C-alpha cells in the first residue's frame, strides 16, 4: 500500500524529487570531503556547496503555491501531513533567510575551518577569534530573521529540534544536572567504577581492531549491501539514500575502546536511517526527525547496549582473541575499562556520568553569546570559569577549553543540546525496553529484537511526526530526564 494518495500531495512530491536529489548530492559531497578529498579541493567544494544551497532555495521557493494549496487539504493521512509539515519548514526557512545571508554564512564557515584547526593545534584562540566574531554576528542576524519575537536561541534551536524551546531545556537541565552531581559523587566515593584503567594507555594493533570492528558490525547485523564504513578524522554517519548509509571510524594509537564505541555509536545513527520506511525515500520525511532523536539512537547502542555487562560478556571472547593487551585482563576488568568515570576536560572523551555537564555548560554559554552578554573576545576566560564550576577542573590551555569542538566553526549554534536530549531519550528507551524485557540483552538474539522494536516505534516514520509528538506516541509523554537518572542509578549505584 502506498502511503500517499492525495493528488496534490502526490504532485508536490513529484516536484520535490529534484530537491531530494540535491540532498543526495550534498550528502555525497560531504562524505567525500571528510574521507577522500585532497585538502586543496576545499575551496572549490565550498563554492559548489554554496551554489547547490542557493539552487535548493530557489527550487523550494518555486513550490510555494503548491505547498500552500496542499496545506489546505482537509483529509490528509499522517504521512501526507508529515511531508507537508517538513516542506513547509524548509520553505519558511528559505523565505526568511535572504540568499546573500545564506551565502555569507556558507563562506564564513568554510573560511573558518582552517583557522579553527590551526588555533586548536597551537592552542591560540586569537587565530580563530575574528572568524568566530563574524560567524556569531551572522548567526544573530539569522536568528533575528527566523523569529524576531523570541530569544535568538529559540530560533536556532528549532532548526535542530523542532518545537523545543529554552523553557523546555532549562527545565530538563534543572532536573538532570543536580541528579547527575549526586550520582557522580556517590560513584566516585564507592570506587566500584575506576577513575582510570591501564588499558587506556595500552597500544593496540590497528589491523586487529579493524577485524574486531568488522565483527561488531555483523553482530549488530548491519546490512552489508546498504552500508559501508571508512576512516576519517572525526567519526560521523551520513545518509546518502535509503539503501546507502555510511559511517566512519578512527584509529588512535592507544585506548581501543574509543574506536570501538565510536563505531557502535555511528552504527546506531546508521540503523535509524536504514530503517526509515522506504516509501519515504526521496520525500522530505525520509530521514531522522531531529538531532536529539538521532543522538538517542547512537547513545542507546553505544552506552546502554555497548557498555553493558551483558554486551561485554558477548564481546570479551572476540576481543581477547584479537587484542593481545587483553591477555592480562578478565571480563570484569574489561567491563571496568569500558566504564571508567572521572570529570575530564574533553567532551568527546567524557563518560556517561559527566558528559551532560559539558553540554549544560555550552548551552548556558551559547545563550549568552547569542544574546550578546558574553563577547567572543571574552570566551576563553568565561569558558574556563564555567567549566571549572561544572567539573572542578580548569583547562590548562584553550585547545582543552574553548577550541575543542568544531561546531561553532561550522556555524552550529544550539546543536549541542541535541547530545543531552539524545541521552535523555535513550534513558526513556531504557525504561520502556526494560519493562518490556527487551533489556538487559540476553545474547545474540536480543539484537534483532531491539532493532525490530526501534524500527516499528522510532525509525519507520522518519520525520513524519515532530519530535515531541513522536515521543508522546511512543512513551506517552515528552522529554523526561527521569529515565536517564534511573538508568544511571541502576548501573552505577546498584549494590553488587
Ligand atoms: Mg552522534
Short mmCIF file of C-alpha atoms and ligand atoms in Angstrom, two decimals:
data_model
loop_
_atom_site.label_atom_id
_atom_site.label_comp_id
_atom_site.label_asym_id
_atom_site.label_seq_id
_atom_site.Cartn_x
_atom_site.Cartn_y
_atom_site.Cartn_z
CA UNK A 1 0.00 0.00 0.00
CA UNK A 2 1.24 3.36 -0.83
CA UNK A 3 1.48 5.99 1.85
CA UNK A 4 0.47 8.84 -0.43
CA UNK A 5 -2.83 9.13 -2.27
CA UNK A 6 -3.93 12.76 -2.15
CA UNK A 7 -3.35 14.00 -5.75
CA UNK A 8 -1.99 17.39 -4.65
CA UNK A 9 0.49 15.74 -2.30
CA UNK A 10 1.49 13.23 -4.98
CA UNK A 11 2.09 16.14 -7.37
CA UNK A 12 4.06 18.05 -4.73
CA UNK A 13 6.25 15.01 -4.04
CA UNK A 14 6.95 14.54 -7.74
CA UNK A 15 8.10 18.15 -7.91
CA UNK A 16 10.14 17.70 -4.74
CA UNK A 17 12.23 14.87 -6.21
CA UNK A 18 14.87 17.15 -7.77
CA UNK A 19 15.32 18.81 -4.35
CA UNK A 20 15.74 15.37 -2.79
CA UNK A 21 18.33 14.62 -5.47
CA UNK A 22 20.26 17.71 -4.34
CA UNK A 23 20.16 16.47 -0.75
CA UNK A 24 21.61 13.22 -2.07
CA UNK A 25 24.35 15.10 -3.94
CA UNK A 26 25.24 17.35 -0.99
CA UNK A 27 25.49 14.34 1.30
CA UNK A 28 27.84 12.59 -1.08
CA UNK A 29 29.93 15.79 -1.34
CA UNK A 30 30.08 15.97 2.43
CA UNK A 31 31.13 12.33 2.79
CA UNK A 32 33.81 12.77 0.16
CA UNK A 33 35.07 15.97 1.81
CA UNK A 34 35.64 14.12 5.08
CA UNK A 35 37.08 10.90 3.69
CA UNK A 36 38.79 11.22 0.31
CA UNK A 37 39.05 14.78 -0.99
CA UNK A 38 42.55 16.25 -1.35
CA UNK A 39 42.94 19.21 1.02
CA UNK A 40 43.27 21.77 -1.78
CA UNK A 41 39.83 20.77 -3.07
CA UNK A 42 38.19 22.58 -0.13
CA UNK A 43 37.66 25.98 -1.78
CA UNK A 44 36.01 24.65 -4.91
CA UNK A 45 33.89 22.28 -2.81
CA UNK A 46 32.74 25.17 -0.62
CA UNK A 47 31.79 27.19 -3.69
CA UNK A 48 29.94 24.24 -5.21
CA UNK A 49 28.11 23.55 -1.93
CA UNK A 50 27.07 27.20 -1.66
CA UNK A 51 25.75 27.15 -5.24
CA UNK A 52 23.77 24.00 -4.54
CA UNK A 53 22.31 25.58 -1.41
CA UNK A 54 21.19 28.63 -3.41
CA UNK A 55 19.69 26.42 -6.09
CA UNK A 56 17.87 24.47 -3.41
CA UNK A 57 16.48 27.71 -2.01
CA UNK A 58 15.24 28.77 -5.44
CA UNK A 59 13.66 25.38 -6.19
CA UNK A 60 11.92 25.31 -2.80
CA UNK A 61 10.57 28.86 -3.24
CA UNK A 62 9.24 27.80 -6.66
CA UNK A 63 6.99 25.31 -4.86
CA UNK A 64 5.40 27.97 -2.61
CA UNK A 65 1.99 28.00 -4.32
CA UNK A 66 1.70 24.23 -4.40
CA UNK A 67 2.79 23.85 -0.78
CA UNK A 68 0.22 26.41 0.35
CA UNK A 69 -2.52 24.64 -1.59
CA UNK A 70 -1.56 21.19 -0.29
CA UNK A 71 -1.50 22.53 3.24
CA UNK A 72 -5.18 23.50 3.00
CA UNK A 73 -6.30 19.95 2.10
CA UNK A 74 -8.68 18.64 4.72
CA UNK A 75 -8.42 14.86 4.64
CA UNK A 76 -4.75 14.06 4.79
CA UNK A 77 -3.24 10.99 6.42
CA UNK A 78 -0.29 11.18 8.82
CA UNK A 79 2.35 10.56 6.14
CA UNK A 80 0.85 13.30 3.94
CA UNK A 81 0.62 15.77 6.82
CA UNK A 82 4.23 14.87 7.67
CA UNK A 83 5.70 15.68 4.26
CA UNK A 84 3.78 18.94 4.09
CA UNK A 85 4.94 19.95 7.58
CA UNK A 86 8.57 19.27 6.71
CA UNK A 87 8.47 21.02 3.30
CA UNK A 88 6.70 23.92 4.97
CA UNK A 89 9.56 24.22 7.47
CA UNK A 90 12.09 24.25 4.63
CA UNK A 91 10.04 26.85 2.76
CA UNK A 92 9.69 29.00 5.85
CA UNK A 93 13.46 28.93 6.34
CA UNK A 94 14.21 29.88 2.73
CA UNK A 95 11.56 32.61 2.71
CA UNK A 96 13.05 34.24 5.78
CA UNK A 97 16.77 33.90 5.03
CA UNK A 98 17.82 36.05 2.06
CA UNK A 99 20.21 34.49 -0.46
CA UNK A 100 23.08 36.82 0.45
CA UNK A 101 22.89 35.85 4.15
CA UNK A 102 22.87 32.15 3.18
CA UNK A 103 25.94 32.72 1.05
CA UNK A 104 27.78 34.81 3.67
CA UNK A 105 27.18 32.14 6.30
CA UNK A 106 28.36 29.39 3.99
CA UNK A 107 31.54 31.34 3.13
CA UNK A 108 32.28 32.44 6.70
CA UNK A 109 32.08 28.87 7.96
CA UNK A 110 34.25 27.47 5.18
CA UNK A 111 36.81 30.24 5.76
CA UNK A 112 36.82 29.45 9.48
CA UNK A 113 37.68 25.79 9.02
CA UNK A 114 41.47 26.05 8.60
CA UNK A 115 41.96 28.86 11.20
CA UNK A 116 39.99 26.82 13.76
CA UNK A 117 42.20 23.79 13.15
CA UNK A 118 45.35 25.90 13.38
CA UNK A 119 44.14 27.71 16.50
CA UNK A 120 43.37 24.41 18.15
CA UNK A 121 46.72 22.95 17.19
CA UNK A 122 48.60 25.98 18.56
CA UNK A 123 46.17 26.41 21.47
CA UNK A 124 45.82 30.07 20.43
CA UNK A 125 42.27 31.42 20.40
CA UNK A 126 43.30 34.70 18.72
CA UNK A 127 43.75 32.90 15.38
CA UNK A 128 40.09 31.83 15.42
CA UNK A 129 38.61 34.91 17.16
CA UNK A 130 37.91 37.19 14.12
CA UNK A 131 36.23 34.28 12.31
CA UNK A 132 34.07 33.40 15.26
CA UNK A 133 33.10 37.06 15.66
CA UNK A 134 31.90 37.12 12.08
CA UNK A 135 30.02 33.81 12.38
CA UNK A 136 28.38 34.84 15.66
CA UNK A 137 27.24 38.10 14.13
CA UNK A 138 25.73 36.27 11.12
CA UNK A 139 24.01 33.73 13.38
CA UNK A 140 22.42 36.56 15.37
CA UNK A 141 21.16 38.03 12.10
CA UNK A 142 19.85 34.62 11.06
CA UNK A 143 18.02 34.17 14.37
CA UNK A 144 16.52 37.66 14.04
CA UNK A 145 15.24 36.82 10.55
CA UNK A 146 13.83 33.47 11.59
CA UNK A 147 11.93 34.69 14.61
CA UNK A 148 12.40 38.26 15.82
CA UNK A 149 9.90 37.89 18.65
CA UNK A 150 11.74 35.23 20.67
CA UNK A 151 15.11 34.62 22.34
CA UNK A 152 17.64 34.18 19.48
CA UNK A 153 18.48 30.75 20.92
CA UNK A 154 14.92 29.51 20.34
CA UNK A 155 15.03 30.45 16.66
CA UNK A 156 18.22 28.44 16.10
CA UNK A 157 17.26 25.57 18.40
CA UNK A 158 14.16 24.93 16.34
CA UNK A 159 16.36 24.14 13.33
CA UNK A 160 17.80 21.14 15.19
CA UNK A 161 14.96 20.15 17.50
CA UNK A 162 11.62 21.21 16.10
CA UNK A 163 9.31 22.80 18.64
CA UNK A 164 11.77 22.75 21.54
CA UNK A 165 12.43 25.99 23.44
CA UNK A 166 14.79 27.22 26.13
CA UNK A 167 11.92 26.83 28.59
CA UNK A 168 11.96 23.06 27.87
CA UNK A 169 15.75 22.86 28.05
CA UNK A 170 16.01 24.90 31.26
CA UNK A 171 13.51 22.53 32.78
CA UNK A 172 15.37 19.40 31.62
CA UNK A 173 18.79 20.59 32.77
CA UNK A 174 17.49 21.91 36.09
CA UNK A 175 16.32 18.39 36.93
CA UNK A 176 19.15 16.44 35.30
CA UNK A 177 22.26 18.30 36.46
CA UNK A 178 21.67 18.16 40.26
CA UNK A 179 20.77 14.45 39.97
CA UNK A 180 23.90 13.72 37.96
CA UNK A 181 26.03 15.55 40.53
CA UNK A 182 24.67 13.28 43.24
CA UNK A 183 25.19 10.08 41.25
CA UNK A 184 28.70 11.15 40.26
CA UNK A 185 29.72 11.98 43.84
CA UNK A 186 28.41 8.63 45.12
CA UNK A 187 30.03 6.68 42.28
CA UNK A 188 33.41 8.32 42.84
CA UNK A 189 33.02 7.70 46.58
CA UNK A 190 32.27 3.99 46.12
CA UNK A 191 35.21 3.37 43.79
CA UNK A 192 33.48 0.42 42.11
CA UNK A 193 33.98 2.07 38.73
CA UNK A 194 37.63 3.12 38.46
CA UNK A 195 38.69 6.63 37.52
CA UNK A 196 41.50 5.26 35.36
CA UNK A 197 42.38 1.93 33.79
CA UNK A 198 45.77 0.81 32.41
CA UNK A 199 44.14 -0.24 29.10
CA UNK A 200 43.57 3.47 28.37
CA UNK A 201 47.34 3.76 27.93
CA UNK A 202 47.85 0.46 26.10
CA UNK A 203 48.83 0.33 22.41
CA UNK A 204 46.86 -1.97 20.16
CA UNK A 205 47.22 -3.46 16.71
CA UNK A 206 45.11 -1.35 14.37
CA UNK A 207 44.62 -4.19 11.88
CA UNK A 208 43.37 -6.45 14.65
CA UNK A 209 40.96 -3.79 15.88
CA UNK A 210 39.66 -3.33 12.35
CA UNK A 211 38.77 -7.02 12.37
CA UNK A 212 37.03 -6.58 15.73
CA UNK A 213 35.05 -3.65 14.36
CA UNK A 214 34.13 -5.71 11.30
CA UNK A 215 32.75 -8.43 13.61
CA UNK A 216 30.87 -5.88 15.69
CA UNK A 217 29.04 -4.63 12.61
CA UNK A 218 27.98 -8.22 11.85
CA UNK A 219 26.92 -8.69 15.47
CA UNK A 220 24.72 -5.60 15.05
CA UNK A 221 23.60 -7.19 11.79
CA UNK A 222 24.36 -4.10 9.68
CA UNK A 223 23.18 -4.79 6.11
CA UNK A 224 26.41 -5.17 4.11
CA UNK A 225 25.00 -4.14 0.76
CA UNK A 226 23.36 -0.96 2.06
CA UNK A 227 26.05 0.23 4.43
CA UNK A 228 29.78 0.95 4.39
CA UNK A 229 32.43 2.14 6.80
CA UNK A 230 35.57 4.19 6.17
CA UNK A 231 38.15 6.04 8.24
CA UNK A 232 38.02 9.81 8.95
CA UNK A 233 39.46 12.28 11.48
CA UNK A 234 36.09 12.76 13.18
CA UNK A 235 33.72 9.79 13.16
CA UNK A 236 30.32 10.51 11.64
CA UNK A 237 27.38 8.85 9.96
CA UNK A 238 25.63 10.09 6.84
CA UNK A 239 22.61 9.09 4.80
CA UNK A 240 23.16 9.25 1.05
CA UNK A 241 19.97 7.27 0.34
CA UNK A 242 17.72 4.69 1.98
CA UNK A 243 19.97 1.97 0.57
CA UNK A 244 23.23 3.82 1.05
CA UNK A 245 24.15 4.85 4.58
CA UNK A 246 27.79 5.36 5.54
CA UNK A 247 29.74 5.68 8.73
CA UNK A 248 33.34 6.40 9.60
CA UNK A 249 35.60 5.38 12.46
CA UNK A 250 39.04 6.42 13.62
CA UNK A 251 42.01 4.56 14.99
CA UNK A 252 44.08 6.50 17.52
CA UNK A 253 47.29 4.91 18.79
CA UNK A 254 46.00 3.98 22.25
CA UNK A 255 42.78 3.25 24.08
CA UNK A 256 40.94 0.91 21.70
CA UNK A 257 37.56 1.47 23.35
CA UNK A 258 37.33 4.94 21.79
CA UNK A 259 37.33 3.42 18.31
CA UNK A 260 35.08 0.51 19.26
CA UNK A 261 32.39 2.61 20.96
CA UNK A 262 32.68 5.25 18.26
CA UNK A 263 31.85 2.55 15.75
CA UNK A 264 28.85 1.30 17.74
CA UNK A 265 27.67 4.91 18.18
CA UNK A 266 27.74 5.57 14.43
CA UNK A 267 26.04 2.23 13.73
CA UNK A 268 23.21 3.46 15.97
CA UNK A 269 22.81 6.57 13.80
CA UNK A 270 23.05 4.47 10.63
CA UNK A 271 20.41 1.96 11.80
CA UNK A 272 17.93 4.78 12.25
CA UNK A 273 18.38 5.88 8.62
CA UNK A 274 18.41 2.30 7.30
CA UNK A 275 15.13 1.50 9.00
CA UNK A 276 13.14 4.53 7.84
CA UNK A 277 10.17 3.41 5.72
CA UNK A 278 11.46 3.00 2.15
CA UNK A 279 8.29 4.59 0.82
CA UNK A 280 9.61 7.85 2.27
CA UNK A 281 12.70 7.76 0.01
CA UNK A 282 13.06 10.98 -1.99
CA UNK A 283 10.44 12.69 0.18
CA UNK A 284 11.24 15.35 2.80
CA UNK A 285 10.27 12.97 5.64
CA UNK A 286 12.67 10.24 4.56
CA UNK A 287 15.26 10.82 7.28
CA UNK A 288 15.66 11.07 11.06
CA UNK A 289 13.46 13.74 12.62
CA UNK A 290 15.82 15.72 14.87
CA UNK A 291 19.28 15.96 16.42
CA UNK A 292 18.00 14.70 19.77
CA UNK A 293 16.12 11.69 18.44
CA UNK A 294 19.06 10.80 16.19
CA UNK A 295 21.53 11.03 19.02
CA UNK A 296 19.26 8.89 21.20
CA UNK A 297 19.78 6.04 18.74
CA UNK A 298 23.56 6.31 18.77
CA UNK A 299 23.79 6.71 22.55
CA UNK A 300 21.38 3.83 23.10
CA UNK A 301 23.59 1.38 21.20
CA UNK A 302 26.87 2.86 22.38
CA UNK A 303 26.13 3.15 26.09
CA UNK A 304 23.02 1.28 27.12
CA UNK A 305 23.78 -1.77 24.98
CA UNK A 306 27.51 -1.43 24.17
CA UNK A 307 28.83 -0.57 27.62
CA UNK A 308 26.56 -3.02 29.43
CA UNK A 309 27.79 -6.00 31.44
CA UNK A 310 25.98 -8.37 29.06
CA UNK A 311 27.45 -6.91 25.88
CA UNK A 312 30.90 -7.10 27.46
CA UNK A 313 30.29 -10.81 28.07
CA UNK A 314 29.25 -11.26 24.46
CA UNK A 315 32.26 -9.48 23.01
CA UNK A 316 35.00 -10.36 25.51
CA UNK A 317 35.97 -13.71 23.88
CA UNK A 318 36.36 -11.98 20.50
CA UNK A 319 38.35 -9.09 21.96
CA UNK A 320 40.61 -11.48 23.83
CA UNK A 321 41.39 -13.46 20.68
CA UNK A 322 42.20 -10.38 18.64
CA UNK A 323 43.86 -7.95 21.07
CA UNK A 324 46.97 -9.20 22.84
CA UNK A 325 46.85 -6.45 25.51
CA UNK A 326 43.75 -8.14 26.89
CA UNK A 327 45.62 -11.28 27.96
CA UNK A 328 46.20 -9.62 31.35
CA UNK A 329 42.58 -8.69 31.99
CA UNK A 330 39.49 -10.73 32.67
CA UNK A 331 35.96 -9.86 31.64
CA UNK A 332 35.23 -7.86 34.79
CA UNK A 333 38.30 -5.76 34.29
CA UNK A 334 37.41 -5.07 30.68
CA UNK A 335 33.94 -4.01 31.83
CA UNK A 336 35.64 -1.60 34.27
CA UNK A 337 37.80 -0.26 31.45
CA UNK A 338 34.71 0.34 29.32
CA UNK A 339 33.12 2.28 32.19
CA UNK A 340 35.77 4.44 33.82
CA UNK A 341 34.30 7.54 35.48
CA UNK A 342 36.11 10.82 36.05
CA UNK A 343 35.47 14.51 35.38
CA UNK A 344 37.62 15.42 32.35
CA UNK A 345 38.05 18.45 30.12
CA UNK A 346 37.28 17.00 26.70
CA UNK A 347 33.61 16.46 25.87
CA UNK A 348 34.05 13.64 23.35
CA UNK A 349 36.05 11.63 25.88
CA UNK A 350 33.56 12.13 28.72
CA UNK A 351 31.88 9.17 30.42
CA UNK A 352 28.13 8.67 30.88
CA UNK A 353 28.04 10.47 34.24
CA UNK A 354 29.96 13.62 33.30
CA UNK A 355 29.04 14.02 29.61
CA UNK A 356 25.94 16.14 30.17
CA UNK A 357 27.86 18.68 32.29
CA UNK A 358 29.79 19.58 29.14
CA UNK A 359 26.54 20.14 27.26
CA UNK A 360 24.77 22.09 30.01
CA UNK A 361 27.76 24.42 30.18
CA UNK A 362 27.86 25.00 26.40
CA UNK A 363 24.11 25.60 26.42
CA UNK A 364 24.38 28.33 29.07
CA UNK A 365 27.33 29.91 27.27
CA UNK A 366 25.72 29.86 23.81
CA UNK A 367 22.62 31.60 25.15
CA UNK A 368 24.83 34.42 26.48
CA UNK A 369 26.81 34.64 23.25
CA UNK A 370 23.70 34.94 21.11
CA UNK A 371 22.22 37.50 23.47
CA UNK A 372 25.47 39.44 23.39
CA UNK A 373 26.05 39.34 27.16
CA UNK A 374 29.32 37.46 26.55
CA UNK A 375 31.59 38.80 23.79
CA UNK A 376 33.62 36.46 21.60
CA UNK A 377 36.82 38.09 22.90
CA UNK A 378 35.89 37.09 26.47
CA UNK A 379 35.19 33.48 25.56
CA UNK A 380 38.38 31.72 26.69
CA UNK A 381 38.20 33.04 30.24
CA UNK A 382 34.42 32.69 30.55
CA UNK A 383 34.68 29.12 29.24
CA UNK A 384 37.34 28.24 31.80
CA UNK A 385 35.35 29.72 34.68
CA UNK A 386 32.17 27.95 33.67
CA UNK A 387 33.66 24.52 33.04
CA UNK A 388 35.51 24.73 36.35
CA UNK A 389 32.20 25.36 38.04
CA UNK A 390 30.68 22.22 36.48
CA UNK A 391 33.64 19.83 36.61
CA UNK A 392 36.02 21.21 39.20
CA UNK A 393 38.79 21.36 36.62
CA UNK A 394 40.33 24.28 34.74
CA UNK A 395 41.70 23.85 31.20
CA UNK A 396 45.46 24.46 31.07
CA UNK A 397 45.10 25.92 27.56
CA UNK A 398 42.39 26.84 25.01
CA UNK A 399 42.85 23.64 22.99
CA UNK A 400 41.47 21.78 26.00
CA UNK A 401 38.91 24.52 26.54
CA UNK A 402 37.05 26.77 24.16
CA UNK A 403 38.74 25.46 20.98
CA UNK A 404 38.00 21.76 21.42
CA UNK A 405 34.78 21.45 19.41
CA UNK A 406 34.33 22.10 15.70
CA UNK A 407 30.63 23.12 15.90
CA UNK A 408 30.96 26.90 16.13
CA UNK A 409 33.33 26.99 13.18
CA UNK A 410 30.53 25.28 11.24
CA UNK A 411 28.09 27.95 12.44
CA UNK A 412 26.23 25.38 14.52
CA UNK A 413 24.81 27.25 17.46
CA UNK A 414 22.14 25.45 19.51
CA UNK A 415 23.12 22.00 18.27
CA UNK A 416 24.90 20.90 21.48
CA UNK A 417 21.68 20.33 23.50
CA UNK A 418 20.84 17.57 20.99
CA UNK A 419 23.54 15.42 22.62
CA UNK A 420 21.93 15.67 26.04
CA UNK A 421 18.46 15.19 24.59
CA UNK A 422 19.86 12.05 22.97
CA UNK A 423 20.98 10.77 26.37
CA UNK A 424 17.62 11.70 27.88
CA UNK A 425 15.63 9.88 25.18
CA UNK A 426 17.99 6.90 25.37
CA UNK A 427 17.16 6.79 29.10
CA UNK A 428 13.45 6.83 28.25
CA UNK A 429 14.11 3.90 25.90
CA UNK A 430 15.97 2.04 28.65
CA UNK A 431 12.98 2.50 30.92
CA UNK A 432 10.44 1.25 28.37
CA UNK A 433 12.56 -1.59 26.96
CA UNK A 434 13.44 -2.85 30.44
CA UNK A 435 9.74 -3.03 31.25
CA UNK A 436 9.18 -4.91 28.00
CA UNK A 437 12.01 -7.27 29.00
CA UNK A 438 13.98 -6.48 25.87
CA UNK A 439 16.71 -5.18 28.18
CA UNK A 440 19.12 -6.19 29.54
CA UNK A 441 20.17 -8.06 26.41
CA UNK A 442 20.46 -11.82 26.65
CA UNK A 443 22.85 -12.89 23.91
CA UNK A 444 22.80 -12.53 20.11
CA UNK A 445 19.06 -12.91 19.69
CA UNK A 446 18.36 -9.77 21.69
CA UNK A 447 19.89 -7.58 19.00
CA UNK A 448 17.33 -8.24 16.22
CA UNK A 449 14.52 -7.92 18.79
CA UNK A 450 15.75 -4.47 19.82
CA UNK A 451 16.26 -3.42 16.22
CA UNK A 452 12.77 -4.57 15.34
CA UNK A 453 11.21 -2.63 18.22
CA UNK A 454 13.14 0.54 17.33
CA UNK A 455 12.20 0.17 13.64
CA UNK A 456 8.49 -0.07 14.43
CA UNK A 457 8.36 2.62 17.08
CA UNK A 458 11.04 5.18 16.24
CA UNK A 459 12.65 4.63 12.84
CA UNK A 460 9.90 3.82 10.36
CA UNK A 461 8.03 7.15 10.37
CA UNK A 462 11.23 9.13 9.63
CA UNK A 463 10.32 12.80 10.10
CA UNK A 464 6.56 12.21 9.76
CA UNK A 465 5.85 13.30 13.35
CA UNK A 466 7.59 16.24 15.03
CA UNK A 467 9.90 15.01 17.81
CA UNK A 468 7.60 15.92 20.73
CA UNK A 469 4.71 14.12 19.05
CA UNK A 470 6.84 11.08 18.25
CA UNK A 471 7.90 10.85 21.91
CA UNK A 472 4.29 11.23 23.03
CA UNK A 473 3.22 8.41 20.73
CA UNK A 474 5.98 6.10 21.95
CA UNK A 475 6.24 6.99 25.64
CA UNK A 476 3.01 8.83 26.42
CA UNK A 477 4.98 11.99 27.34
CA UNK A 478 7.72 14.31 26.05
CA UNK A 479 11.42 14.65 27.01
CA UNK A 480 11.76 13.35 30.55
CA UNK A 481 15.17 13.00 32.22
CA UNK A 482 13.94 10.62 34.93
CA UNK A 483 14.55 7.55 32.73
CA UNK A 484 18.20 8.53 32.29
CA UNK A 485 18.56 9.17 36.02
CA UNK A 486 17.08 5.72 36.83
CA UNK A 487 19.28 4.03 34.26
CA UNK A 488 22.44 5.65 35.69
CA UNK A 489 21.46 4.92 39.31
CA UNK A 490 20.71 1.35 38.35
CA UNK A 491 24.04 0.91 36.60
CA UNK A 492 26.40 2.86 38.86
CA UNK A 493 24.83 2.69 42.31
CA UNK A 494 23.07 -0.67 42.50
CA UNK A 495 24.56 -2.99 45.13
CA UNK A 496 26.81 -5.90 43.99
MG1 LIG B 1 26.30 11.24 17.29
#
